[in-house]
Coordinates of C-alpha atoms and ligand atoms in Angstrom, one line a residue:
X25 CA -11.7 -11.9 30.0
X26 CA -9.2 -10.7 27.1
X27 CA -11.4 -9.3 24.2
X28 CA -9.2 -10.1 21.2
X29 CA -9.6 -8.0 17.8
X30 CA -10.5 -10.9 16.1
X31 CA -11.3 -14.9 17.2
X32 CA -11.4 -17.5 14.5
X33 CA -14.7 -19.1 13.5
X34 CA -14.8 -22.5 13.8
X35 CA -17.6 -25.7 13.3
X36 CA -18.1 -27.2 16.4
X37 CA -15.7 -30.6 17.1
X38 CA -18.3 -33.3 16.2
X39 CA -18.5 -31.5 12.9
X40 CA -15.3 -31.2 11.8
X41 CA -15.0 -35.1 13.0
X42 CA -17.8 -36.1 10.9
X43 CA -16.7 -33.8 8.0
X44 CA -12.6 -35.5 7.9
X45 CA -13.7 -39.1 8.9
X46 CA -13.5 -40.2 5.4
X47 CA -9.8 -39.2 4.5
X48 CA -9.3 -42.4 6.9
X49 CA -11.1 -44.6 4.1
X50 CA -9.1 -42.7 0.7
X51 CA -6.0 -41.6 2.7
X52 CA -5.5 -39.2 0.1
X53 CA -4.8 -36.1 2.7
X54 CA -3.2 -33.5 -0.4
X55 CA -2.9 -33.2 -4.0
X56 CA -6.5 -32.0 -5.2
X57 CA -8.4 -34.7 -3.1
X58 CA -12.2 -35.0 -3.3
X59 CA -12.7 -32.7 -0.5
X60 CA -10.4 -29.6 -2.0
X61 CA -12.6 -30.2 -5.3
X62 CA -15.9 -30.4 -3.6
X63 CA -14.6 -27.2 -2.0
X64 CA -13.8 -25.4 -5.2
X65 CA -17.3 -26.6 -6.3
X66 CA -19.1 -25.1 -3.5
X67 CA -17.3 -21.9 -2.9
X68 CA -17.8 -21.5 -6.9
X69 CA -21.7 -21.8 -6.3
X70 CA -21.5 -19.3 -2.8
X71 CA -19.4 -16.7 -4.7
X72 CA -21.2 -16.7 -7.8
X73 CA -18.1 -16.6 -10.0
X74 CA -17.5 -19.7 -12.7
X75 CA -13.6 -20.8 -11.6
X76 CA -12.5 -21.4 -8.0
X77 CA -9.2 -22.5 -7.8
X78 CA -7.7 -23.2 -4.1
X79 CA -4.5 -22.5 -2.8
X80 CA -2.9 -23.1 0.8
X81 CA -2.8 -19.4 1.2
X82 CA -4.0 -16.3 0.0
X83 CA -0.3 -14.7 -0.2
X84 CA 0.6 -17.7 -2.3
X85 CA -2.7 -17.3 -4.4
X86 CA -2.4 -13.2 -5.0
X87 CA 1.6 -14.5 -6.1
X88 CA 0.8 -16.8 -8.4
X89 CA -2.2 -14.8 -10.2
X90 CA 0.4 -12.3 -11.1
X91 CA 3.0 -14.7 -12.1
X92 CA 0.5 -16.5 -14.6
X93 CA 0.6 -13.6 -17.0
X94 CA 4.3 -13.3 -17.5
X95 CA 4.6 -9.7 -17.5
X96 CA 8.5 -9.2 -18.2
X97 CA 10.1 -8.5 -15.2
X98 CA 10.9 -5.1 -14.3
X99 CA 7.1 -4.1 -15.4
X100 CA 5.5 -1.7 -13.7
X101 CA 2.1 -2.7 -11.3
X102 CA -0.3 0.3 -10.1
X103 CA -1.4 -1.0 -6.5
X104 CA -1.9 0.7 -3.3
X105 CA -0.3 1.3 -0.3
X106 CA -2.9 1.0 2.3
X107 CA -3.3 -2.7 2.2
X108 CA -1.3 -5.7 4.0
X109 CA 2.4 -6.2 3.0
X110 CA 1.0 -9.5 1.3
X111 CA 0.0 -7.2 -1.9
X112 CA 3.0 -5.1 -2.2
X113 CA 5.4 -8.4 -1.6
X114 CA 3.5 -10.8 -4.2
X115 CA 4.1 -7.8 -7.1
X116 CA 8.2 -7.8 -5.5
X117 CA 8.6 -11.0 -5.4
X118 CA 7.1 -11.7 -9.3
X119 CA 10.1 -9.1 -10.3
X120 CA 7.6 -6.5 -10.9
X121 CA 7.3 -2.5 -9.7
X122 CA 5.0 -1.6 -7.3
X123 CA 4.0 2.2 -8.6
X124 CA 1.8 3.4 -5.7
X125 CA -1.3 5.2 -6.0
X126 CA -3.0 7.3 -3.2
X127 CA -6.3 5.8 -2.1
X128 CA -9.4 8.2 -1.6
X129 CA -10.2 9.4 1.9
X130 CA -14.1 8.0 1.5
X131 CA -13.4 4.3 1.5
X132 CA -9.8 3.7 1.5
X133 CA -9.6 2.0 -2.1
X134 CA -7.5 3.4 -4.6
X135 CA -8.0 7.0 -6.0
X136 CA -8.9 5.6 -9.6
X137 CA -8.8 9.7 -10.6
X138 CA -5.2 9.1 -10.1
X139 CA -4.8 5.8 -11.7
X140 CA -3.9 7.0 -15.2
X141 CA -1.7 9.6 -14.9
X142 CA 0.7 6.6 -13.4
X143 CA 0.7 4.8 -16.6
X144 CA 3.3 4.3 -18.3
X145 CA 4.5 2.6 -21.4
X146 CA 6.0 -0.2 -18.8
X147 CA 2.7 -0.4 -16.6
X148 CA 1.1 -3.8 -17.3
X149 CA -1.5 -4.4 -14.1
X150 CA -3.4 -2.9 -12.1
X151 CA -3.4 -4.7 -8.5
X152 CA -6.2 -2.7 -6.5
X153 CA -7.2 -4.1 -2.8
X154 CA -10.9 -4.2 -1.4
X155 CA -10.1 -2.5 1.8
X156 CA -12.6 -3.4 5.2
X157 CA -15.5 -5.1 2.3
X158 CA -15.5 -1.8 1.0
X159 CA -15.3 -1.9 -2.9
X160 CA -13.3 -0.6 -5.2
X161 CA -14.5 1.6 -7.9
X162 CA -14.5 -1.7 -9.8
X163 CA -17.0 0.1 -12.8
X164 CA -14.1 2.4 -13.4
X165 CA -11.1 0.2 -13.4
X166 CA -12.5 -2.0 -15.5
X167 CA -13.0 1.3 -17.9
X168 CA -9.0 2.7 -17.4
X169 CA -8.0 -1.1 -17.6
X170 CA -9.6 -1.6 -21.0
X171 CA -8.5 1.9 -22.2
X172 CA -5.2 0.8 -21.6
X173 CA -5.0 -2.8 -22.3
X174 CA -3.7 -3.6 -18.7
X175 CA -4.7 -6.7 -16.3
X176 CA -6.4 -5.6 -13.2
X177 CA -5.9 -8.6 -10.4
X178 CA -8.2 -7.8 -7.4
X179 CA -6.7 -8.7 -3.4
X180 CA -9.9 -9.2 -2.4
X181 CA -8.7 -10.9 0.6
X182 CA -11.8 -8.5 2.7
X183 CA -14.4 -9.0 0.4
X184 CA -15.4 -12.7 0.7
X185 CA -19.2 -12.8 0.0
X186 CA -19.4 -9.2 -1.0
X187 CA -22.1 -8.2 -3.7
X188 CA -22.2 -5.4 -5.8
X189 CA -25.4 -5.1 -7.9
X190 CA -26.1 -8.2 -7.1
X191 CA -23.4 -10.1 -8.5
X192 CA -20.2 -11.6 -6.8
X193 CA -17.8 -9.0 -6.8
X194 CA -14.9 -11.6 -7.9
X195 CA -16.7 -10.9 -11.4
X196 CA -14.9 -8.1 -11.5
X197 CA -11.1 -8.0 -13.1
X198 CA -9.1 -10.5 -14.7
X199 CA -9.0 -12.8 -11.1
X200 CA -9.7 -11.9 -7.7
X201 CA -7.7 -13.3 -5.2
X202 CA -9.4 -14.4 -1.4
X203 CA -7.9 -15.2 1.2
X204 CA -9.0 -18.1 4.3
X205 CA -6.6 -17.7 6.8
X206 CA -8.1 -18.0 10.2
X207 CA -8.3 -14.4 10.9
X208 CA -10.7 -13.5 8.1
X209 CA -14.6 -14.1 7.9
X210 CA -14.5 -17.2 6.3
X211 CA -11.5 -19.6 7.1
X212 CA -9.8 -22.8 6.2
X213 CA -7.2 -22.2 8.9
X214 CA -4.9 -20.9 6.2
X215 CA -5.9 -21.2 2.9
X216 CA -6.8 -19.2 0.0
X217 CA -8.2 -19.2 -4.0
X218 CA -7.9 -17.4 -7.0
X219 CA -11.6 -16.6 -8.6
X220 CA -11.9 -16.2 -11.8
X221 CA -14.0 -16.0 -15.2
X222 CA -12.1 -17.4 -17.9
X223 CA -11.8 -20.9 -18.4
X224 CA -8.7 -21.2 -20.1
X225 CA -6.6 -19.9 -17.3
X226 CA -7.5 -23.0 -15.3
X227 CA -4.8 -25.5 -16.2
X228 CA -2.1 -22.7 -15.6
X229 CA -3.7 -22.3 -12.2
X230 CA -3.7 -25.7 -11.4
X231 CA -0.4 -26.7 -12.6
X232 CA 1.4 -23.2 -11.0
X233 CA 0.4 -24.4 -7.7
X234 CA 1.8 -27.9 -8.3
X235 CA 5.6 -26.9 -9.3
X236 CA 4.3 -26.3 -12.8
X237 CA 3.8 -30.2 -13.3
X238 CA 1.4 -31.1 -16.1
X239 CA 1.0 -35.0 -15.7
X240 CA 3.6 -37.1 -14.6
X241 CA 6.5 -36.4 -16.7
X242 CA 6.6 -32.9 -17.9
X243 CA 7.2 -29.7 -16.2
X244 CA 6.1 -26.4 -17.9
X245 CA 6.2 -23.7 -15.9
X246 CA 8.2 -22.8 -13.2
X247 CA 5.8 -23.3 -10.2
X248 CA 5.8 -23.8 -6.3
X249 CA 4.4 -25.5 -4.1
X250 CA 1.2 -23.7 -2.8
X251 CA -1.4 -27.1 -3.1
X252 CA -4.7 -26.7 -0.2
X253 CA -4.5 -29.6 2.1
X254 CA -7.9 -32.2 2.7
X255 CA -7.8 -30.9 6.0
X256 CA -8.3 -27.0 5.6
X257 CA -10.6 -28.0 2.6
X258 CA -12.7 -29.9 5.6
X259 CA -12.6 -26.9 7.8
X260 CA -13.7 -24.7 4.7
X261 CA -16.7 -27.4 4.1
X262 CA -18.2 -27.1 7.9
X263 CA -17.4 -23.1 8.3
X264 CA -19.6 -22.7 4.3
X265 CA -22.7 -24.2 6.1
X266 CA -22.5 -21.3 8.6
X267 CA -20.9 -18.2 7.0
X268 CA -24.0 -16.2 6.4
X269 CA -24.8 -17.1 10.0
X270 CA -21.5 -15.6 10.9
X271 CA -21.8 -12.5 8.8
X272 CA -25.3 -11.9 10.0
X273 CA -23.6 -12.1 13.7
X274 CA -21.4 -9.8 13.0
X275 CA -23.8 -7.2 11.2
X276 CA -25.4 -7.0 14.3
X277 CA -22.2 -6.3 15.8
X278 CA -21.2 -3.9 13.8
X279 CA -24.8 -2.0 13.8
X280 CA -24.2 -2.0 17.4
X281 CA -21.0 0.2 17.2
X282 CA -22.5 2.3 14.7
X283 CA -25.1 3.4 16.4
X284 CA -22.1 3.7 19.7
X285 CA -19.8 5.7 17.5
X286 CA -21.8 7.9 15.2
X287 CA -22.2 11.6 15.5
X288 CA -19.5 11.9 17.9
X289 CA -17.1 14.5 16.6
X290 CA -13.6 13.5 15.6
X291 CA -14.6 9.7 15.1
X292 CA -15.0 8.7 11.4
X293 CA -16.5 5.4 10.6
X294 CA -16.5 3.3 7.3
X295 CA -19.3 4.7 5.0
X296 CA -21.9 2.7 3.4
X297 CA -21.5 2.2 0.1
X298 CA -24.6 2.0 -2.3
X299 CA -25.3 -1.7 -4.2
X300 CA -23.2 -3.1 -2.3
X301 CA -24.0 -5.8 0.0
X302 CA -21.9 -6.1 2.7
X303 CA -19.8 -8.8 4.4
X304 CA -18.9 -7.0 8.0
X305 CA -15.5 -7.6 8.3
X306 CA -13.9 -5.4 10.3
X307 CA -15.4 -2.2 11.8
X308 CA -12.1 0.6 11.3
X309 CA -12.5 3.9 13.3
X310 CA -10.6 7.0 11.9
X311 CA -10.1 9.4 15.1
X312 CA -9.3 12.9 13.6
X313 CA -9.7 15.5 15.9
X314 CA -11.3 13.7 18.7
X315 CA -10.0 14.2 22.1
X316 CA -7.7 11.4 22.5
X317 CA -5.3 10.1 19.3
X318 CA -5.4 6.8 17.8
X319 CA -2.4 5.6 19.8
X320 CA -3.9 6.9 23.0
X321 CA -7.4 5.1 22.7
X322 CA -5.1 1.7 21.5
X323 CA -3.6 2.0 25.0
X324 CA -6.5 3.0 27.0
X325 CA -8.2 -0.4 25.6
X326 CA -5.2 -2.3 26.3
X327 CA -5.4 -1.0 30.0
X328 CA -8.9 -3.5 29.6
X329 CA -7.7 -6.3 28.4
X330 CA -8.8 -5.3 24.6
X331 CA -6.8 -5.4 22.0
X332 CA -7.5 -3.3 19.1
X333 CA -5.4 -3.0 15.9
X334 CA -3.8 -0.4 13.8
X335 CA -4.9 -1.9 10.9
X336 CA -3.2 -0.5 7.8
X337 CA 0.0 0.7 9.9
X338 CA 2.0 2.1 8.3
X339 CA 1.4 1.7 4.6
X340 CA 3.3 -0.8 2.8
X341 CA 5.3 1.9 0.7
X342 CA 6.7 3.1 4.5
X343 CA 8.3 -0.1 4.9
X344 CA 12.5 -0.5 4.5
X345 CA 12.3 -3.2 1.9
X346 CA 10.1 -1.3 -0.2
X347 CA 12.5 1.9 -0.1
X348 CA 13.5 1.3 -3.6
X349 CA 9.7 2.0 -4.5
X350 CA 8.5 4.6 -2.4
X351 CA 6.5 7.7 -4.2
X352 CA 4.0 9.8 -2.0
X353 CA 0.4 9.1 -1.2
X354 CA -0.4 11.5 1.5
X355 CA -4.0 10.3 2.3
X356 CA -2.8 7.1 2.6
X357 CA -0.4 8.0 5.2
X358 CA -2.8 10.2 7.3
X359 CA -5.5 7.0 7.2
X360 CA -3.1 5.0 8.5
X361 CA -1.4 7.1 11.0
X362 CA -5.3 7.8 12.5
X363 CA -6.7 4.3 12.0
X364 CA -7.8 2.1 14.6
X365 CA -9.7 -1.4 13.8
X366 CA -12.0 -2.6 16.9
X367 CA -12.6 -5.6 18.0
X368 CA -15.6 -7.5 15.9
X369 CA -16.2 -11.3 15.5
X370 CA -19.5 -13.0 15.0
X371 CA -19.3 -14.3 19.2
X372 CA -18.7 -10.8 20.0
X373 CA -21.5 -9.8 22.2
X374 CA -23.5 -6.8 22.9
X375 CA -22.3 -6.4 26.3
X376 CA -18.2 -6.3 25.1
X377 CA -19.3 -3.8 22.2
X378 CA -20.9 -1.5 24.9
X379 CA -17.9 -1.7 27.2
X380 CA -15.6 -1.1 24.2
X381 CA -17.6 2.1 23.0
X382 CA -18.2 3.5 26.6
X383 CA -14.1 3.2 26.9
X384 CA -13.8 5.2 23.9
X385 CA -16.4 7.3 24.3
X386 CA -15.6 8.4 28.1
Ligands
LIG28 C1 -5.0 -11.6 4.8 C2 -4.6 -10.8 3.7 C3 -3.7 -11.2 2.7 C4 -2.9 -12.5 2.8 O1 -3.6 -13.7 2.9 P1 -3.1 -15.0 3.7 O2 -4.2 -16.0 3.5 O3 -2.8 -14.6 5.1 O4 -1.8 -15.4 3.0 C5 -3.4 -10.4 1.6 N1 -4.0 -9.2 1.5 C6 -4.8 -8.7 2.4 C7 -5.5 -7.4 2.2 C8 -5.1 -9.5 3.5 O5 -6.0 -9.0 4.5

């Protein structure tokens, strides 16, 4: 049996059924149906944040929170390079510069003692990414931010659920962008939202994702189309009612490997961070100095029918359509080039965990 880095949580069949069986009453399948509100509703109440609004992705979500504040093009973004391409290519494609920060070797986030001496008198955002669940220094942003009169607009596609101090952590920052595509913890096949505080962006949200429309004959922004279907809102209904079930699964899990994995020389794992309450979503192993590289441990799972991923690889500043952009972040690029993301999945059993770690280990 293939053990797959991740496998998609779903409801079981009967409860997706029940859960779509009235779209065949209202036939309303897109366009803000009752089931995308009811969604918005819910996740609002699970998150702890006042505004949920969805989107059919979290790319398209991350793009349109940063087009909403009409920075003038050729502003410059601090962001980080040790995230997916989604971040680096939703700051491109709004006509803004990425300016790339190192991130700090404890949790991967963004160095935020090297935020300021970035800023410039172009510098408008900051775009900082919660990396594995693990938080940014959120506190301090919020400080330089402030200081400096910039937005800060969160990928917080890894931190669904997450808690610092006991509050949501898409509190934090001007909006916080999640996604639900079927890889992550909590999924709507593909899907995504932007969470937020203030009120008044709402309508902007709403409209941006629905070509700019605002009623039936006026058009006032610019928009796409990036609208959440009744369908993926019906997934995202049946997989709420079990989330915590799957994030407890997956505690377990990743418990499992620490207690594997830890105190063996050369392998780093994720440290815990304090008031924060964790989500579990993926369980990254740094191998630096252990007897066998990254690449070679990738292969000698493959050999098993695992599949591992080197997840950041390479950072998104590496990449040839962001040549134009690159600066240097050397801790960035020795995470990535060491980084190794295990298998971990709320099914995934004991058994598969200790067959994983005795691979590694042996
Ligand atoms: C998954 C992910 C995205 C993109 O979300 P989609 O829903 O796949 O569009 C962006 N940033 C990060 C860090 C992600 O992990």
């Amino acid at each position: 049996m293939k053990i797959n880095v991740t496998r998609s949580s779903m409801p079981s069949y009967e409860e997706y059924c029940e859960e779509i069986k009235s779209i065949w009453d209202n036939h309303w399948l897109t366009n803000c149906g009752p089931k995308h509100n009811l969604l918005e509703e819910k996740l609002a109440e699970y998150l702890g944040v006042k505004k949920v609004t969805l989107f059919t992705n979290g790319h398209l979500a991350l793009e349109t929170a940063i087009a909403a504040f009409d920075f003038p093009k050729g502003s410059e973004v601090i962001t980080t390079p040790f995230t997916f391409v989604s971040t680096t290519n939703a700051i491109v494609r709004n006509g803004l510069v990425p300016v790339f920060c190192d991130i700090n070797e404890k949790d991967y986030t963004i160095d935020v003692t090297k935020i300021e001496a970035l800023i410039t008198e172009k510098t408008v955002a900051i775009v900082p990414v919660h990396v594995y669940g693990n938080i940014c220094d959120v506190e301090e942003i919020d400080r330089i931010a402030k200081k400096h009169n910039l937005k800060v607009i969160y990928d917080a596609a890894h931190a669904f659920g997450v808690r610092y101090k006991g509050k949501g952590i898409c509190n934090w920052g001007d909006a916080s962008m999640l996604s639900f595509h079927a890889t992550k913890i909590f999924n709507t096949i593909e899907g995504g939202a932007i969470c937020y505080n203030n009120p008044s962006l709402e309508a902007k949200f709403k409209s941006m994702k629905n070509f700019g429309l605002v009623g039936e004959e006026e058009c006032e922004y610019c928009g796409g189309n990036a609208k959440m279907n009744e369908f993926q809102a019906c997934m995202g209904l049946c997989n709420l009612k079990h989330v915590d079930k799957y994030i407890s699964d997956r505690k377990r899990a990743f418990e499992l490997y620490v207690k594997r994995l830890i105190n063996t020389k050369g392998i780093i794992l994720l440290n815990k961070q304090s008031d924060v309450l964790n989500n579990y979503a993926y369980f990254p192993v740094r191998f630096d100095g252990y007897k066998y590289t990254r690449d070679e441990i990738k292969d000698k799972l493959a050999k098993h029918d695992i599949a591992a991923r080197k997840y950041f690889y390479p950072c998104t500043n590496e990449f040839k359509c962001m040549s134009a952009y690159a600066n240097k972040t050397p801790i960035a690029h020795n995470v990535a080039k060491n980084i190794l993301c295990l298998p971990l999945y709320h099914e995934l059993s004991d058994e598969e965990i200790n067959l994983i770690c005795d691979i590694i280990l042996k």
